[in-house]
PDB file of C-alpha atoms in Angstrom:
ATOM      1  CA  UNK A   1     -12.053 -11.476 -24.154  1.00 48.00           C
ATOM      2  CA  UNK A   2     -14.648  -8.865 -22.991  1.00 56.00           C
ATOM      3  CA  UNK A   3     -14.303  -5.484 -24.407  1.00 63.00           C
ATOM      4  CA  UNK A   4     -12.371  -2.934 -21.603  1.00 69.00           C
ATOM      5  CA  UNK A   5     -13.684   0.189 -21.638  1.00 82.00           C
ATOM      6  CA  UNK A   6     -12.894   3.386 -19.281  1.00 89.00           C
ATOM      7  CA  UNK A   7     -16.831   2.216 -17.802  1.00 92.00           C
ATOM      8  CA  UNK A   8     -15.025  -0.835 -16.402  1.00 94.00           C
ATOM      9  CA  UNK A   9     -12.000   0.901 -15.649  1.00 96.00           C
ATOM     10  CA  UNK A  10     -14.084   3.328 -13.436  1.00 95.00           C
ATOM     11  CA  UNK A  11     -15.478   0.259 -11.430  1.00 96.00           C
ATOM     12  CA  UNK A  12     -12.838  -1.412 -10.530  1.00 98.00           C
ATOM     13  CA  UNK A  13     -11.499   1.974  -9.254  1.00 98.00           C
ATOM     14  CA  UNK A  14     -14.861   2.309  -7.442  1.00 98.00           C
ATOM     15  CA  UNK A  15     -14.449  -1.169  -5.798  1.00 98.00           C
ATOM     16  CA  UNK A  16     -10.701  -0.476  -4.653  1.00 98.00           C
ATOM     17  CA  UNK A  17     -12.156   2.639  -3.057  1.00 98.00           C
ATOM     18  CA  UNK A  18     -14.764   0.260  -0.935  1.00 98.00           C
ATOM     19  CA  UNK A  19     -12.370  -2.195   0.086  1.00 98.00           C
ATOM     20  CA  UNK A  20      -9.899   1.036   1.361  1.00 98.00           C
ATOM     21  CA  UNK A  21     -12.851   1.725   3.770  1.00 98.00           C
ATOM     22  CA  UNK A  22     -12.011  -1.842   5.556  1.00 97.00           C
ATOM     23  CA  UNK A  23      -8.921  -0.662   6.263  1.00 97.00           C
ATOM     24  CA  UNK A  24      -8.191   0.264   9.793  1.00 95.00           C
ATOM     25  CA  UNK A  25      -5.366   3.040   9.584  1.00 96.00           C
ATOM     26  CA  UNK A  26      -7.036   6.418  10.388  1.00 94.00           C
ATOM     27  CA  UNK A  27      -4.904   8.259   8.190  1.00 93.00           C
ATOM     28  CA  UNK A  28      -4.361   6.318   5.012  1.00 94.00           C
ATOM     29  CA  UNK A  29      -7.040   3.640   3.399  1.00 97.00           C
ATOM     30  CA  UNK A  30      -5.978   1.858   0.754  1.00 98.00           C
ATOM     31  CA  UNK A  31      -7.992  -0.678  -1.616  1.00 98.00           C
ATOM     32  CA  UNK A  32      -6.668  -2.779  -4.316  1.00 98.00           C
ATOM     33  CA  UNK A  33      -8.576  -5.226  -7.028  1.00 98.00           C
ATOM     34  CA  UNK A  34      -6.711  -7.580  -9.081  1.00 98.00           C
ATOM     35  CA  UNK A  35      -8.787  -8.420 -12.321  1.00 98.00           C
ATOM     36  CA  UNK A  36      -8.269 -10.588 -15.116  1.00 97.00           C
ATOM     37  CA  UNK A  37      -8.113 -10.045 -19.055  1.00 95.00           C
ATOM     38  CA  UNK A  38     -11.989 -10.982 -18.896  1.00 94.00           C
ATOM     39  CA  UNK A  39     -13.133  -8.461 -15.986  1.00 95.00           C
ATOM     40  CA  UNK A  40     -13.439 -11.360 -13.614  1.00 96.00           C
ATOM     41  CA  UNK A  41     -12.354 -10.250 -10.015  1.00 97.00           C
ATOM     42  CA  UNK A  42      -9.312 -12.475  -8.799  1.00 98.00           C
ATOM     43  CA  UNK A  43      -8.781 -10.978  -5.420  1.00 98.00           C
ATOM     44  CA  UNK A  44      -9.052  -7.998  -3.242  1.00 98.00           C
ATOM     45  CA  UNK A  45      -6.851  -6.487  -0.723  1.00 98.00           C
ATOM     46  CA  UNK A  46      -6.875  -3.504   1.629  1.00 98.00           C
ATOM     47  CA  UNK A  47      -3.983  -2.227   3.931  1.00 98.00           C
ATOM     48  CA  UNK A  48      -3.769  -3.126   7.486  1.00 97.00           C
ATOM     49  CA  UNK A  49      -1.602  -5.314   9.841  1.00 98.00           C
ATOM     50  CA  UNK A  50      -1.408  -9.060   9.139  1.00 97.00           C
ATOM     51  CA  UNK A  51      -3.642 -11.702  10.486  1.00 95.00           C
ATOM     52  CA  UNK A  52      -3.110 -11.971  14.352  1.00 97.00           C
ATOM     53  CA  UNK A  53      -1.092  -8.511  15.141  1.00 97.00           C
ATOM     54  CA  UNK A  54      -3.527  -6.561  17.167  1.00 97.00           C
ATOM     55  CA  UNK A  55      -4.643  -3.058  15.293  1.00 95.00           C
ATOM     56  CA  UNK A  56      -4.504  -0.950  18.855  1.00 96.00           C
ATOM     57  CA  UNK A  57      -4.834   2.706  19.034  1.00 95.00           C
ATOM     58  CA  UNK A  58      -1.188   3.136  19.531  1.00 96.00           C
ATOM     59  CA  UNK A  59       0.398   1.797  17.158  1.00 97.00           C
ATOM     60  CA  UNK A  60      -2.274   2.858  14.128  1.00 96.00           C
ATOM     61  CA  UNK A  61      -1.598   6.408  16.124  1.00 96.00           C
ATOM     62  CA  UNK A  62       1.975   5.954  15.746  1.00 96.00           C
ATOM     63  CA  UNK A  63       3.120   6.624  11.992  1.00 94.00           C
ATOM     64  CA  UNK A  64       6.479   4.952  12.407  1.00 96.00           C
ATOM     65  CA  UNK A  65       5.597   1.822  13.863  1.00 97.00           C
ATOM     66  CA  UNK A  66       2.377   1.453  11.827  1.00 97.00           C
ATOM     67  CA  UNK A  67       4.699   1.798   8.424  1.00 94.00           C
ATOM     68  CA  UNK A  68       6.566  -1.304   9.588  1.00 96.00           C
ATOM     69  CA  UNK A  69       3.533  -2.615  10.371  1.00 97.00           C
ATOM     70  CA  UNK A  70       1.574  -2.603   7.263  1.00 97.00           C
ATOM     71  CA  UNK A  71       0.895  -4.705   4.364  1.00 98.00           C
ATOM     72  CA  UNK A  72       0.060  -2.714   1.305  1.00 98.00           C
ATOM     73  CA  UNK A  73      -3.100  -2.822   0.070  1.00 98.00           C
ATOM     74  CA  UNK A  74      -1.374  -4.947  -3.427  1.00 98.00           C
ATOM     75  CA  UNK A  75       0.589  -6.769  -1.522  1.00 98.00           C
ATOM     76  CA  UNK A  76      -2.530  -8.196   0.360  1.00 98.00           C
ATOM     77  CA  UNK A  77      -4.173  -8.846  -2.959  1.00 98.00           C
ATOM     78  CA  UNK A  78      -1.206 -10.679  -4.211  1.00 98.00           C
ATOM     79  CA  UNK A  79      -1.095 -12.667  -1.338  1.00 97.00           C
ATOM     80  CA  UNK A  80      -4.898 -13.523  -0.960  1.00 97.00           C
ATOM     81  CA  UNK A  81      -4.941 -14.352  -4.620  1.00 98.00           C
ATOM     82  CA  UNK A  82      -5.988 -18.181  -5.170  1.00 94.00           C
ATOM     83  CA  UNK A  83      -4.991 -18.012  -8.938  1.00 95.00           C
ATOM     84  CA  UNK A  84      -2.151 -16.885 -10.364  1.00 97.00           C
ATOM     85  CA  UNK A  85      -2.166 -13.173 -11.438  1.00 98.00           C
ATOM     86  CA  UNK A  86      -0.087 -13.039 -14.472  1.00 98.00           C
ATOM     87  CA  UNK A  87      -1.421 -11.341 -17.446  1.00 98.00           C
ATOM     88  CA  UNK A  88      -3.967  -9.698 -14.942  1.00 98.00           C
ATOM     89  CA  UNK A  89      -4.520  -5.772 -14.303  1.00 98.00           C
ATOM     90  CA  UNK A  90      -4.730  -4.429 -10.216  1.00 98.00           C
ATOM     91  CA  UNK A  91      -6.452  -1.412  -9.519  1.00 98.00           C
ATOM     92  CA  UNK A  92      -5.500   0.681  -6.574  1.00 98.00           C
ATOM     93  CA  UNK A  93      -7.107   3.570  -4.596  1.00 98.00           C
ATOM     94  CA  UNK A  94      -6.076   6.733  -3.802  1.00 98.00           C
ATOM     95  CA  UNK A  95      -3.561   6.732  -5.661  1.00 97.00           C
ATOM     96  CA  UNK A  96      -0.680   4.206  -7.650  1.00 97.00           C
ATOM     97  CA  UNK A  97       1.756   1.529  -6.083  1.00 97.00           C
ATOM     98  CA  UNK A  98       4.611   2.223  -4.170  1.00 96.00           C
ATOM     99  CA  UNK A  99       8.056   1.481  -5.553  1.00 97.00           C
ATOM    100  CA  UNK A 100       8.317  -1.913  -3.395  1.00 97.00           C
ATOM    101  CA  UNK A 101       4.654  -2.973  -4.439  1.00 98.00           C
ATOM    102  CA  UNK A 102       5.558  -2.255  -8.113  1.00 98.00           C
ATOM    103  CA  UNK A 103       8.297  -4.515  -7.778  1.00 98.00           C
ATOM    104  CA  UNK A 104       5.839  -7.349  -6.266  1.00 98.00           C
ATOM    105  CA  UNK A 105       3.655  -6.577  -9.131  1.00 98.00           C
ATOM    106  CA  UNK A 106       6.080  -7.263 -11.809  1.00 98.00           C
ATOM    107  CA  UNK A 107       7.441 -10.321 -10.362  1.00 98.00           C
ATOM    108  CA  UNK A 108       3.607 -11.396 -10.333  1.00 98.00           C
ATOM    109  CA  UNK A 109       3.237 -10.978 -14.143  1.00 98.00           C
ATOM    110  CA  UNK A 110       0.582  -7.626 -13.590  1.00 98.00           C
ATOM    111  CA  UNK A 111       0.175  -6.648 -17.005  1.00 98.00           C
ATOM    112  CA  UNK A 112      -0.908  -3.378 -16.048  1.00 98.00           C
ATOM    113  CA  UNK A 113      -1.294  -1.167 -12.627  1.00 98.00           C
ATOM    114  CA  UNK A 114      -4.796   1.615 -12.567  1.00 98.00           C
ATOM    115  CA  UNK A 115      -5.241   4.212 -10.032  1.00 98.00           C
ATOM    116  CA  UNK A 116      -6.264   8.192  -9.596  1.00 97.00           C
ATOM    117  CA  UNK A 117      -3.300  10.203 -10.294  1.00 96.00           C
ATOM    118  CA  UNK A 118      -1.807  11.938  -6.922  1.00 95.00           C
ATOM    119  CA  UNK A 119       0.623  14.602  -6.887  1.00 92.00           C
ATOM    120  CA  UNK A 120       1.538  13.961  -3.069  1.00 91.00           C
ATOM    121  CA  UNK A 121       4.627  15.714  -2.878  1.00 93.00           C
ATOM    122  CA  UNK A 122       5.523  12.658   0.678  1.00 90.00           C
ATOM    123  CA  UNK A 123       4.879   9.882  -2.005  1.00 92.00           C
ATOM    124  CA  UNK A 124       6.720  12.092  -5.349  1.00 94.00           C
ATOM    125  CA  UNK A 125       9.675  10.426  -5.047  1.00 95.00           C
ATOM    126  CA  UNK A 126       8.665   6.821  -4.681  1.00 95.00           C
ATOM    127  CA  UNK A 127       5.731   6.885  -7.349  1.00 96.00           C
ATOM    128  CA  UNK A 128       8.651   8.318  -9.541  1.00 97.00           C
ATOM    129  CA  UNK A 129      10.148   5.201  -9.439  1.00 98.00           C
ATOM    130  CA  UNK A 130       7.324   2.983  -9.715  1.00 98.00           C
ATOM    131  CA  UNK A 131       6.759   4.701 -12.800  1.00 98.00           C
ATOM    132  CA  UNK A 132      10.212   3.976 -14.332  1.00 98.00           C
ATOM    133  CA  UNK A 133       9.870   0.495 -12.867  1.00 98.00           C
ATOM    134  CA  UNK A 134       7.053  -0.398 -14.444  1.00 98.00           C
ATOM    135  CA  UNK A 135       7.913   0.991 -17.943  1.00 98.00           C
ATOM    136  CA  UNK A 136      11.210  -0.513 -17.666  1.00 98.00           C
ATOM    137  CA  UNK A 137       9.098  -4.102 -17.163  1.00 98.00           C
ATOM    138  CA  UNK A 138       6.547  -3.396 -19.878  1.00 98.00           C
ATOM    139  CA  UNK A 139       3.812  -2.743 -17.067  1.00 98.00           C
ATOM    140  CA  UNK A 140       1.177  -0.217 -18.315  1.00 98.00           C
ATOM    141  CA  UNK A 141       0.216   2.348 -16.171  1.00 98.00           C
ATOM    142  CA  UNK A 142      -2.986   4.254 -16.494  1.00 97.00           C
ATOM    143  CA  UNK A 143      -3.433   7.104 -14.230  1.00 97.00           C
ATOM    144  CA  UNK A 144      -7.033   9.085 -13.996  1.00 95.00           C
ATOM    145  CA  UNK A 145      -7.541  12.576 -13.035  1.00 88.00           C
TER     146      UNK A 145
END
């Protein structure tokens, strides 16, 4: 196993913040990486609409309709996956999983979730109970200021 250090911990963060830039929502880019226990990339996944629904101005414009629209960032990188994921660690920019995306994580077999800590008071609630799912699983969470 290769040693994990804060170093690589930093780059994978790095990378999830370059794949949120492919993201066409012009409020909210999201990047996630999905690593493995030997710092080998597994997938990648940013947030947007799925394959074939067209991103127009007016419904990335309209915050309702583009929440029912998207696929989270770790959902995408979950789904793109070609391996399975278990025992693997997914990185996320700006900030951690949403309560729903924890829950895809755990059924997964992500050993552990990374991401920049965010004290968004519209996202307090739900990354409150992330954070109790993923204890509650045995997922490690590792937040960076």
């Amino acid at each position: 196993m290769s040693p994990r250090t804060e170093k690589w911990d930093r780059r994978f963060l790095a990378l999830a913040e370059f794949i949120a830039q492919w993201s066409k929502d012009p409020s909210t880019k999201t990047g996630a990486v999905i690593v493995d226990p030997e710092n080998r990339i597994v997938s990648v996944g940013y947030n947007g609409f799925p394959q074939g629904v067209a991103d127009l101005p007016e419904r990335l414009n309209n915050r309702e309709l583009k929440y029912k629209l998207t696929v989270h960032c770790e959902r995408n990188a979950l789904i793109f996956a070609h391996e399975s994921v278990k025992g693997c660690r997914l990185y996320t920019w700006p900030f951690m999983s949403c309560s729903p995306c924890a829950s895809m994580m755990i059924q997964a077999g992500i050993i552990e979730a990374v991401a920049p800590f965010s004290d968004n008071p519209r996202w307090a609630e739900d990354f409150k109970l992330a954070t109790e799912q993923f204890e509650e699983a045995g997922v490690k969470l590792k937040l960076f200021t």
